Short mmCIF file of C-alpha atoms in Angstrom, two decimals:
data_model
loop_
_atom_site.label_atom_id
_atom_site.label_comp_id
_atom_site.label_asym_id
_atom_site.label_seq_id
_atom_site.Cartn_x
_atom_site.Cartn_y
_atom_site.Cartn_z
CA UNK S 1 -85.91 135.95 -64.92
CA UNK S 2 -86.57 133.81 -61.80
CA UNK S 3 -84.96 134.73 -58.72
CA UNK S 4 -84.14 130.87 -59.14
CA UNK S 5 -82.02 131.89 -62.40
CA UNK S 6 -80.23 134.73 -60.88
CA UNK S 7 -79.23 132.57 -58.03
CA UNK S 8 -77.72 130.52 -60.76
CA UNK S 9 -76.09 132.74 -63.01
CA UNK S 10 -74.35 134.98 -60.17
CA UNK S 11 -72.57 131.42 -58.76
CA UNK S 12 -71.41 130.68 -63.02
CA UNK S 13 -69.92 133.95 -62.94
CA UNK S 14 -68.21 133.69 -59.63
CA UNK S 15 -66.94 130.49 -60.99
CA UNK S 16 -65.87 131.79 -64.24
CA UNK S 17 -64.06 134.66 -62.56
CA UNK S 18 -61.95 132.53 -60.27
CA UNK S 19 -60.96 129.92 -62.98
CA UNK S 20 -59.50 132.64 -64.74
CA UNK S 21 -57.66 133.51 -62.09
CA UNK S 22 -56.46 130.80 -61.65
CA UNK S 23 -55.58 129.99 -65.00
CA UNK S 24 -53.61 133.67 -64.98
CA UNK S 25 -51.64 132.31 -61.73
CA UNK S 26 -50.55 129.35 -63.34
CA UNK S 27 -49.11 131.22 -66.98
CA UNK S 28 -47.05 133.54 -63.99
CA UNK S 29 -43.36 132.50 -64.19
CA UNK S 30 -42.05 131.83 -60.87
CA UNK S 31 -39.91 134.45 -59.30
CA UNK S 32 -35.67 133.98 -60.22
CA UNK S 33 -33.88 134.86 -56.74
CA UNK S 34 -31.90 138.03 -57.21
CA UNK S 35 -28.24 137.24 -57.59
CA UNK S 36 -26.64 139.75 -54.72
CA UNK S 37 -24.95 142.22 -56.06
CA UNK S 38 -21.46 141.83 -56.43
CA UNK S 39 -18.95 143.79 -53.75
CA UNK S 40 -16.85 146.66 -55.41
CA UNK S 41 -12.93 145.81 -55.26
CA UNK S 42 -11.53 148.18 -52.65
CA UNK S 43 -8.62 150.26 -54.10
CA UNK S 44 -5.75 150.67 -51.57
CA UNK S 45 -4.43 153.75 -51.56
CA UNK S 46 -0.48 154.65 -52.85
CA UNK S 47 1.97 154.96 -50.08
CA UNK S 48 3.06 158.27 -49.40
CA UNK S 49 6.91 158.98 -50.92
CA UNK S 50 9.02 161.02 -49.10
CA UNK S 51 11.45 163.09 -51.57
CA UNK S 52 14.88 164.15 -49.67
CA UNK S 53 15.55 167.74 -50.33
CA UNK S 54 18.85 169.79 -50.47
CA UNK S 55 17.91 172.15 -47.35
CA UNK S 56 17.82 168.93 -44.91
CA UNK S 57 13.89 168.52 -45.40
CA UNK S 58 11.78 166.16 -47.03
CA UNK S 59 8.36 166.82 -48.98
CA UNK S 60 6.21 163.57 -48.55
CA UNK S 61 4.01 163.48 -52.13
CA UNK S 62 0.97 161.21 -52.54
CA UNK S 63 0.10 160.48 -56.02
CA UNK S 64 -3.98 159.30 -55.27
CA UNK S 65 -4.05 159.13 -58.75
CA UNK S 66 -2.93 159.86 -62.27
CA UNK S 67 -4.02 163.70 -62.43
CA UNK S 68 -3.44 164.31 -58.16
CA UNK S 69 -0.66 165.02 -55.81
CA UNK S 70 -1.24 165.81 -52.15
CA UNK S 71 2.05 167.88 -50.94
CA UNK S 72 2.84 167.46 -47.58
CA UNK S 73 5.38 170.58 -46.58
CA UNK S 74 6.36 172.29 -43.18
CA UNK S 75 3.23 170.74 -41.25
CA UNK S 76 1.20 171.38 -44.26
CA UNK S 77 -1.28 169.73 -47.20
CA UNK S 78 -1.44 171.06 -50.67
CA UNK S 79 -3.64 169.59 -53.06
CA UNK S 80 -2.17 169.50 -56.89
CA UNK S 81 -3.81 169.21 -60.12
CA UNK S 82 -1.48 167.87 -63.24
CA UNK S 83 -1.12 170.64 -65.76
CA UNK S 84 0.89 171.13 -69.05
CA UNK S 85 4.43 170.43 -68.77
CA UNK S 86 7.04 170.55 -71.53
CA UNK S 87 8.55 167.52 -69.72
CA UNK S 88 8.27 165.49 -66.60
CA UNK S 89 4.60 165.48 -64.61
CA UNK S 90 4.11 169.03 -63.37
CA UNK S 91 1.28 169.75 -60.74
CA UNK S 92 0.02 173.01 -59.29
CA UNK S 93 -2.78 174.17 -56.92
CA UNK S 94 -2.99 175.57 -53.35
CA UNK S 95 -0.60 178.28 -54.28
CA UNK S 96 2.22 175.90 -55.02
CA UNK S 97 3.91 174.50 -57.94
CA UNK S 98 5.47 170.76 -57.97
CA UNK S 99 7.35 169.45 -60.84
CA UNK S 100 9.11 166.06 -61.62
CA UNK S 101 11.96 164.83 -64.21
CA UNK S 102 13.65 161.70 -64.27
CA UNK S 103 16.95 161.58 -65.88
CA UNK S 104 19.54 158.03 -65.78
CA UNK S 105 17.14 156.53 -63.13
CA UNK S 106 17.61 159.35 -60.60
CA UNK S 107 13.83 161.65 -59.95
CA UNK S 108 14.34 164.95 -58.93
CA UNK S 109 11.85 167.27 -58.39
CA UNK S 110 11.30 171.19 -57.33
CA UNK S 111 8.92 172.89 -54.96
CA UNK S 112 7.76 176.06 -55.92
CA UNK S 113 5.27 179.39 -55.21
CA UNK S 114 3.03 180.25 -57.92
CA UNK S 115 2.87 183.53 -59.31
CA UNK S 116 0.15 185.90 -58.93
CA UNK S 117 -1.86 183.99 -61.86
CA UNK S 118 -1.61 180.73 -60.09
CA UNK S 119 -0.04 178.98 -63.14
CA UNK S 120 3.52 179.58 -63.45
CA UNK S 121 6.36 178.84 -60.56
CA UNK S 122 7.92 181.77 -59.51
CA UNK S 123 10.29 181.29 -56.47
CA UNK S 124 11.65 177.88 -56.29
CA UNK S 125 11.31 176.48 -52.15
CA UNK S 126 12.84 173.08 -52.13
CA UNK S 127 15.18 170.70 -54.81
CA UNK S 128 14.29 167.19 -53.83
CA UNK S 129 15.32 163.81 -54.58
CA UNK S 130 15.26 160.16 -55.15
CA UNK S 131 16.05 157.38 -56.67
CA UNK S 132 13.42 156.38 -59.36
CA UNK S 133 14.49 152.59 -59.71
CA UNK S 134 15.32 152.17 -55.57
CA UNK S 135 13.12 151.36 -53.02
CA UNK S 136 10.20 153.89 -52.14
CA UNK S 137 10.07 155.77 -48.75
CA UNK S 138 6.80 155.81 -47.08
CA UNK S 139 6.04 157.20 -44.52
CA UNK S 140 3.74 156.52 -41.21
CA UNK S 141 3.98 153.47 -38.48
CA UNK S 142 6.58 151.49 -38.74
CA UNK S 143 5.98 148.62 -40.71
CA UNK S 144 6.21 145.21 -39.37
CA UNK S 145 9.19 143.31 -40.62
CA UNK S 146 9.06 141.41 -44.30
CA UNK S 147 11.05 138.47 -45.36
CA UNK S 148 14.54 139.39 -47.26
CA UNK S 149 15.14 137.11 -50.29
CA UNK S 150 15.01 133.27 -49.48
CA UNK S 151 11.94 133.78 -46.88
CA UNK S 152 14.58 134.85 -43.70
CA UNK S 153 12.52 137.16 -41.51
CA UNK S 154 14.96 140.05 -39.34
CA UNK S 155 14.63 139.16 -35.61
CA UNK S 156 13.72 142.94 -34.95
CA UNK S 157 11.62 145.98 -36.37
CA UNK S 158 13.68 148.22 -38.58
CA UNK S 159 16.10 150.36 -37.59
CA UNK S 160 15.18 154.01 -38.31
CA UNK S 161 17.62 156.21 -39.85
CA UNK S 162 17.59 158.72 -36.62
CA UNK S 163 19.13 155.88 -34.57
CA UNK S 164 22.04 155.08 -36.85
CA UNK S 165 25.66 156.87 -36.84
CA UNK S 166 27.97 156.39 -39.86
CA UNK S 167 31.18 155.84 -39.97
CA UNK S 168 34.76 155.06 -42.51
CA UNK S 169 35.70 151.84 -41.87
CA UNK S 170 37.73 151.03 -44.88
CA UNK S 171 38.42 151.24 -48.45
CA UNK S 172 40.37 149.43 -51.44
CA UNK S 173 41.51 151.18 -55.18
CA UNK S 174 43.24 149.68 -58.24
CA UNK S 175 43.02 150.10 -62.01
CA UNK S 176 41.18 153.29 -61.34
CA UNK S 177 38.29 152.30 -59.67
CA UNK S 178 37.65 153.01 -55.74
CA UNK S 179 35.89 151.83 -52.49
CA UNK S 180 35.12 152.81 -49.21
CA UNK S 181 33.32 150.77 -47.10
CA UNK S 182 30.92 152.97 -44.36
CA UNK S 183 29.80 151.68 -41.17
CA UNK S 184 26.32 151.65 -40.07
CA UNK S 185 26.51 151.65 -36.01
CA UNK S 186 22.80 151.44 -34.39
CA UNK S 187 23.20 153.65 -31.33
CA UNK S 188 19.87 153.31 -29.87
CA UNK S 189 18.77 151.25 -27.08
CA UNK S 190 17.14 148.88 -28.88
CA UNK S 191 18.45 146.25 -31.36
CA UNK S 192 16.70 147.28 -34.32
CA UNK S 193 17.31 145.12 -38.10
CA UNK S 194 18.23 146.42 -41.89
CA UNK S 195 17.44 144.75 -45.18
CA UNK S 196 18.49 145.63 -48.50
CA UNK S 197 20.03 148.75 -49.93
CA UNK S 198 20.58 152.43 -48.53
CA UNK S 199 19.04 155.24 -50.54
CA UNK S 200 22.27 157.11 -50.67
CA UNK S 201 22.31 160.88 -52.31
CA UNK S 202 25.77 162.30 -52.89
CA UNK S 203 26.02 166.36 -51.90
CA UNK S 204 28.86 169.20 -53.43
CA UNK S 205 30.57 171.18 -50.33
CA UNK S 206 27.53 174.18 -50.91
CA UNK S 207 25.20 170.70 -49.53
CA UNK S 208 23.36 170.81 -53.31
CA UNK S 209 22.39 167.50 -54.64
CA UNK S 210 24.77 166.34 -57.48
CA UNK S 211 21.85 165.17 -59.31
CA UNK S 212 24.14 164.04 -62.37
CA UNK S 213 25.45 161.13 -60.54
CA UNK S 214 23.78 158.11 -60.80
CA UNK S 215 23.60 155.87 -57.89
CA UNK S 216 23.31 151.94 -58.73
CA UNK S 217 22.23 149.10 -56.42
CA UNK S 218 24.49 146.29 -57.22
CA UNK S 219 25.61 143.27 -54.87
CA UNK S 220 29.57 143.91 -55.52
CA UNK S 221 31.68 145.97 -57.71
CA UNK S 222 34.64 145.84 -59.62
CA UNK S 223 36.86 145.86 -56.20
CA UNK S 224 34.29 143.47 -54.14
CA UNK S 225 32.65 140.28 -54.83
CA UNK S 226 29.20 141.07 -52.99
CA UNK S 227 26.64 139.47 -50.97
CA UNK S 228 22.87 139.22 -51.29
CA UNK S 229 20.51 141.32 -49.65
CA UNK S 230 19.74 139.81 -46.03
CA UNK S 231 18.51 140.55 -42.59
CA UNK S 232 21.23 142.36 -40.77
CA UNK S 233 19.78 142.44 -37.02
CA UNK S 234 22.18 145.24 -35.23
CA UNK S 235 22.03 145.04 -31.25
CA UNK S 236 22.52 148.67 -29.40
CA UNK S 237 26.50 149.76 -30.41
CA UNK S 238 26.35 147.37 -32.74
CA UNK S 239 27.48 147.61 -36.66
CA UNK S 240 26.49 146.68 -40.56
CA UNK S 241 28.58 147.77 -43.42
CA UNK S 242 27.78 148.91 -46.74
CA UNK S 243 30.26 150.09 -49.82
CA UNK S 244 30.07 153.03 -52.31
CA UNK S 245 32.37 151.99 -55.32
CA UNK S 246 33.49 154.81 -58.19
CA UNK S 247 35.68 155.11 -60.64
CA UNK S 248 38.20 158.36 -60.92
CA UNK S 249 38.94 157.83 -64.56
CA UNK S 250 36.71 160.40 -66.84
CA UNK S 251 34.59 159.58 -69.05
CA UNK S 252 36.21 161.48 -71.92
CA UNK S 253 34.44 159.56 -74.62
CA UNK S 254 31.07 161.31 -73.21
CA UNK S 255 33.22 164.83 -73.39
CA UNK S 256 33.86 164.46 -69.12
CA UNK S 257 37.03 166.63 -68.68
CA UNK S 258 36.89 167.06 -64.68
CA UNK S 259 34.59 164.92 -62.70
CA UNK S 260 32.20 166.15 -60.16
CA UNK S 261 33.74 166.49 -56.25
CA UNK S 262 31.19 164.83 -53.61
CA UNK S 263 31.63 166.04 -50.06
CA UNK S 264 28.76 164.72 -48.45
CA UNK S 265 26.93 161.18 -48.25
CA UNK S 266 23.64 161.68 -47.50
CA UNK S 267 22.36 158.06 -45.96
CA UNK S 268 18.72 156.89 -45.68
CA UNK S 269 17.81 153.39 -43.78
CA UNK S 270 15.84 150.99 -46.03
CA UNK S 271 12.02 151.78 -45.84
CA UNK S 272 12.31 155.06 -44.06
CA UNK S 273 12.00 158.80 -45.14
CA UNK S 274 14.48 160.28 -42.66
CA UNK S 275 17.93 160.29 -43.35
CA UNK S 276 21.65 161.04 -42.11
CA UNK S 277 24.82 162.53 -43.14
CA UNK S 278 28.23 162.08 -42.84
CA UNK S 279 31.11 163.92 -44.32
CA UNK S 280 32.94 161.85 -47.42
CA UNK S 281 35.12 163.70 -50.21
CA UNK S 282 35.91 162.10 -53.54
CA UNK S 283 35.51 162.44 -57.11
CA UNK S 284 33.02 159.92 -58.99
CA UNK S 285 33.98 160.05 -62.84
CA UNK S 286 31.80 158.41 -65.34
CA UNK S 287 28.50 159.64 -63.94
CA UNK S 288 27.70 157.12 -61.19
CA UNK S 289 28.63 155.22 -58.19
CA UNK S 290 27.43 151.47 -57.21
CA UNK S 291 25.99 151.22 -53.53
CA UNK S 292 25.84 147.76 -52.27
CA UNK S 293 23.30 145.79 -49.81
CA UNK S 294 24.04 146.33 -45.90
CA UNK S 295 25.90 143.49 -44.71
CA UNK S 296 26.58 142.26 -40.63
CA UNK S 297 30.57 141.76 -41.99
CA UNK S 298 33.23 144.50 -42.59
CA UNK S 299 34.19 142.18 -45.19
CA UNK S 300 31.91 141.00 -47.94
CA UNK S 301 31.90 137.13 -46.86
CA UNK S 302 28.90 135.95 -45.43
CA UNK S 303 29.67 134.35 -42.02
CA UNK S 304 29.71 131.37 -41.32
CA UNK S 305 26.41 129.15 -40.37
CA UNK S 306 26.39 128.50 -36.79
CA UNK S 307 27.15 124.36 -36.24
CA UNK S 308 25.96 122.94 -32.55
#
């Protein structure tokens, strides 16, 4: 071959090679843009409950999720695991035992130590308490006010259980039923507002829960008409009211003979996890009591709009 001819067929094979290239370049799909990856949904975590217990305490339970509790107790954190309960949701771990039952809308619950297998409750610290259908207690900063029904905001932060007194400001009976209506005096030195219903837990004279009563959250009762739930904003010294209605006619049908004697109220604010007592004897029959929404009147009437 020529040197002529090699010149030549070196420049059709360049050629050849960068056709095909090209012709490769051309069958190449064009790139899709990459669809960003979507943002996971942020689960917030359950509020904290606090659980009033019979020695003046409260355990504050987090339930993370379905098979966790975290305990908090005397300045401490226990982590729980759910294990096998015969009934209820029972949890143990950290050397501790808590179990739950809920029985006519009222949750108790026990704290206990674990035995030296780490399974089985063997001494019994705390009997708690709350009301499974009322409001829940969180705890941690104070919240920043919320409308009450119809959109009415309360003119100040709530008031905190610590800065309220309690007090017997008057009662009605007839037919066998009964009412006493308890004041609510703010005596801090801030104004300081209440919305909705009291968790209220009713104690025997040894100050043990009577877990058998039921406490309902009704407007009225069979004595009072009733008013619904709204900002009551209470000014230092100032006063809401709120009634506990009973009846003292056994139940006899449901073999009650002699009805339980209550000698203690035990009072906690809306939305808080501290609470109050204040001495009250009487005798619900029937298995429950009906609590009604604080109100700003002794008498449940509304007041009157103010006209300019």
């Amino acid at each position: 071959m020529t040197q002529r001819a090699a010149k030549t067929a070196t420049a059709l094979v360049a050629v050849a090679a960068l056709m095909a290239g090209c012709s490769r370049e051309a069958a190449a799909p064009p790139a899709q843009p990459q669809a960003p990856a979507p943002t996971p949904v942020q689960t917030p975590p359950a509020p904290p409950i606090g659980y009033a217990c019979e020695s003046g305490k409260t355990v504050v339970v987090q339930y993370p999720d379905t098979s966790t509790a975290q305990i908090g107790y005397n300045g401490q954190t226990y982590t729980l695991r759910t294990v096998q309960a015969a009934s209820g949701a029972r949890y143990a771990g950290s050397g501790v035992e808590w179990w739950t039952a809920t029985r006519d809308g009222q949750e108790t619950a026990t704290l206990s130590r674990l035995g030296p297998n780490q399974d089985v409750g063997v001494a019994i610290l705390e009997r708690c308490s709350r009301p499974a259908s009322g409001v829940d207690t969180p705890v941690g900063p104070t919240p920043l006010p919320t409308p009450a029904p119809g959109g009415v905001l309360p003119a100040a932060l709530p008031c905190k259980s610590n800065q309220l007194k309690l007090s017997a400001d008057g009662g009605d009976a007839g037919m066998g039923h009964r009412l006493t209506t308890l004041g609510v005096q703010n005596i801090g030195p801030q104004a300081c507002s209440l919305t909705g219903y009291p968790t209220v837990t009713l104690l025997d004279g040894r100050g043990r829960s009577l877990t058998a009563i039921k406490v309902d959250q009704h407007p009225g009762s069979y004595l009072s008409g009733g008013m619904a739930p709204r900002p009551v904003n209470l000014a230092p010294q100032a006063k809401g009211y709120f009634d506990i209605a009973w009846t003292v006619v056994p139940n006899e049908g449901a073999g009650e003979r002699v009805c339980p004697s209550a000698a203690t109220v035990r009072f906690v604010a809306p939305g808080d996890s501290n609470f109050i007592t204040f001495a009250q004897a009487f005798t619900p029959c029937g298995g429950r009591i009906d609590v009604s929404p604080i109100r700003p009147t002794l008498e449940d009437v509304a007041p009157a709009a103010a006209t300019t």
